CSV table of C-alpha atoms in Angstrom, one decimal:
chain,number,residue,atom,x,y,z
A,240,MET,CA,-6.5,-0.7,15.0
A,241,VAL,CA,-5.0,-2.1,11.8
A,242,LYS,CA,-1.4,-3.2,11.3
A,243,VAL,CA,-0.2,-1.5,8.1
A,244,MET,CA,2.8,-1.8,5.8
A,245,ILE,CA,3.5,1.3,3.7
A,246,VAL,CA,5.4,0.9,0.4
A,247,ASP,CA,6.5,4.1,-1.4
A,248,ASP,CA,9.9,5.2,-2.7
A,249,ALA,CA,9.2,8.8,-1.6
A,250,ALA,CA,10.0,9.3,2.0
A,251,PHE,CA,7.6,12.3,2.2
A,252,MET,CA,4.7,10.2,1.0
A,253,ARG,CA,5.5,7.5,3.5
A,254,MET,CA,5.6,10.1,6.2
A,255,VAL,CA,2.2,11.6,5.2
A,256,ILE,CA,0.3,8.3,5.2
A,257,LYS,CA,2.1,7.2,8.4
A,258,ASP,CA,1.0,10.4,10.1
A,259,ILE,CA,-2.7,9.8,9.0
A,260,LEU,CA,-2.6,6.2,10.1
A,261,THR,CA,-1.0,6.7,13.5
A,262,LYS,CA,-3.1,9.8,14.4
A,263,ASN,CA,-6.2,7.5,13.8
A,264,GLY,CA,-5.0,4.6,16.0
A,265,HIS,CA,-3.5,2.4,13.4
A,266,GLU,CA,0.0,0.8,13.7
A,267,VAL,CA,2.6,1.0,10.9
A,268,VAL,CA,4.5,-2.3,11.2
A,269,ALA,CA,6.9,-1.6,8.2
A,270,GLU,CA,7.9,1.1,5.7
A,271,CYS,CA,9.3,-0.1,2.5
A,272,VAL,CA,11.2,1.9,-0.2
A,273,ASP,CA,10.2,-0.3,-3.2
A,274,GLY,CA,8.4,-3.4,-4.2
A,275,LEU,CA,11.4,-5.7,-3.6
A,276,ASP,CA,11.7,-4.4,-0.1
A,277,ALA,CA,7.9,-5.0,0.4
A,278,VAL,CA,8.1,-8.6,-0.9
A,279,ASN,CA,11.0,-9.4,1.4
A,280,LYS,CA,9.4,-7.8,4.5
A,281,TYR,CA,5.8,-8.9,4.0
A,282,PRO,CA,6.3,-12.5,5.5
A,283,GLU,CA,8.3,-11.1,8.5
A,284,VAL,CA,5.8,-8.4,9.6
A,285,LYS,CA,2.5,-10.0,8.4
A,286,PRO,CA,0.6,-6.7,8.0
A,287,GLU,CA,-3.2,-6.8,7.9
A,288,LEU,CA,-3.2,-4.1,5.2
A,289,VAL,CA,-0.6,-2.8,2.7
A,290,PHE,CA,-0.6,0.6,1.0
A,291,MET,CA,1.4,0.1,-2.2
A,292,ASP,CA,2.7,2.8,-4.6
A,293,ILE,CA,2.6,1.8,-8.2
A,294,VAL,CA,5.7,3.5,-9.7
A,295,MET,CA,8.9,2.6,-7.9
A,296,PRO,CA,12.5,1.6,-8.7
A,297,ASN,CA,13.8,-2.0,-8.5
A,298,MET,CA,10.3,-3.6,-8.5
A,299,GLU,CA,7.0,-1.8,-9.5
A,300,GLY,CA,4.0,-2.0,-7.3
A,301,ILE,CA,2.1,-4.3,-9.6
A,302,ASP,CA,4.9,-6.8,-9.6
A,303,ALA,CA,5.2,-6.7,-5.9
A,304,LEU,CA,1.4,-7.1,-5.6
A,305,LYS,CA,1.6,-10.2,-7.7
A,306,LYS,CA,4.3,-11.7,-5.6
A,307,ILE,CA,2.5,-10.8,-2.3
A,308,MET,CA,-0.7,-12.4,-3.6
A,309,GLU,CA,1.2,-15.6,-4.5
A,310,MET,CA,2.6,-15.7,-0.9
A,311,ASP,CA,-0.7,-14.8,0.7
A,312,PRO,CA,-3.8,-15.1,-1.4
A,313,GLY,CA,-5.7,-13.3,1.4
A,314,ALA,CA,-3.5,-10.3,1.4
A,315,LYS,CA,-5.2,-6.9,1.6
A,316,VAL,CA,-3.5,-4.4,-0.6
A,317,VAL,CA,-4.6,-0.9,-1.5
A,318,MET,CA,-2.7,0.7,-4.4
A,319,CYS,CA,-1.6,4.3,-4.3
A,320,SER,CA,-1.5,6.2,-7.6
A,321,SER,CA,-1.0,9.6,-9.1
A,322,ILE,CA,-3.6,11.0,-11.4
A,323,GLY,CA,-3.4,9.6,-14.8
A,324,GLN,CA,-2.5,6.0,-14.0
A,325,GLN,CA,-6.0,4.6,-14.4
A,326,SER,CA,-5.1,1.7,-16.7
A,327,VAL,CA,-2.4,0.6,-14.2
A,328,VAL,CA,-5.0,0.9,-11.3
A,329,THR,CA,-7.4,-1.3,-13.3
A,330,ASP,CA,-4.6,-3.9,-13.8
A,331,ALA,CA,-3.9,-3.8,-10.0
A,332,LEU,CA,-7.5,-4.4,-9.2
A,333,LYS,CA,-7.6,-7.4,-11.6
A,334,THR,CA,-4.4,-8.7,-9.9
A,335,GLY,CA,-6.0,-8.6,-6.4
A,336,ALA,CA,-5.7,-5.1,-5.0
A,337,LEU,CA,-8.9,-4.3,-3.1
A,338,ASP,CA,-9.0,-0.6,-3.8
A,339,PHE,CA,-6.8,2.4,-4.7
A,340,ILE,CA,-6.3,5.9,-3.4
A,341,VAL,CA,-5.0,8.9,-5.4
A,342,LYS,CA,-2.1,11.0,-4.3
A,343,PRO,CA,-1.8,13.4,-2.7
A,344,PHE,CA,-3.3,11.6,0.3
A,345,ASP,CA,-6.5,12.9,1.8
A,346,ALA,CA,-6.9,11.7,5.4
A,347,ALA,CA,-10.7,11.2,5.1
A,348,LYS,CA,-10.2,9.1,1.9
A,349,VAL,CA,-7.5,7.0,3.5
A,350,LEU,CA,-9.7,6.2,6.5
A,351,GLU,CA,-12.7,5.5,4.3
A,352,VAL,CA,-10.7,3.0,2.3
A,353,ILE,CA,-9.5,1.3,5.4
A,354,GLY,CA,-13.1,1.1,6.7
A,355,LYS,CA,-14.2,-0.4,3.3
A,356,VAL,CA,-11.5,-3.1,2.9
A,357,MET,CA,-11.2,-4.2,6.5
């Protein structure tokens, strides 16, 4: 079981990934609506893994990733992107993200990524 924080401005996307995680024995310790929310909640909930959307209001996923990595250099973050954001995904990986998954979420792929990064 992995303690996961989900960061996505779309409630539906948070619900989809939360459903995949909880049905497979993982615990969702926080759901965040944007990068700023994630940066504020991260030290409180101390997740073992973060699923972070890239495009969000208030603070983009890449900026939140940078701040989380400053707080916790050992943070495990997986970026979530829509098709066509390849250059941003590359930047995220250079910044410290461990992997990325493409929306819409495929349960098998989400579980494969968890297995790979944990």
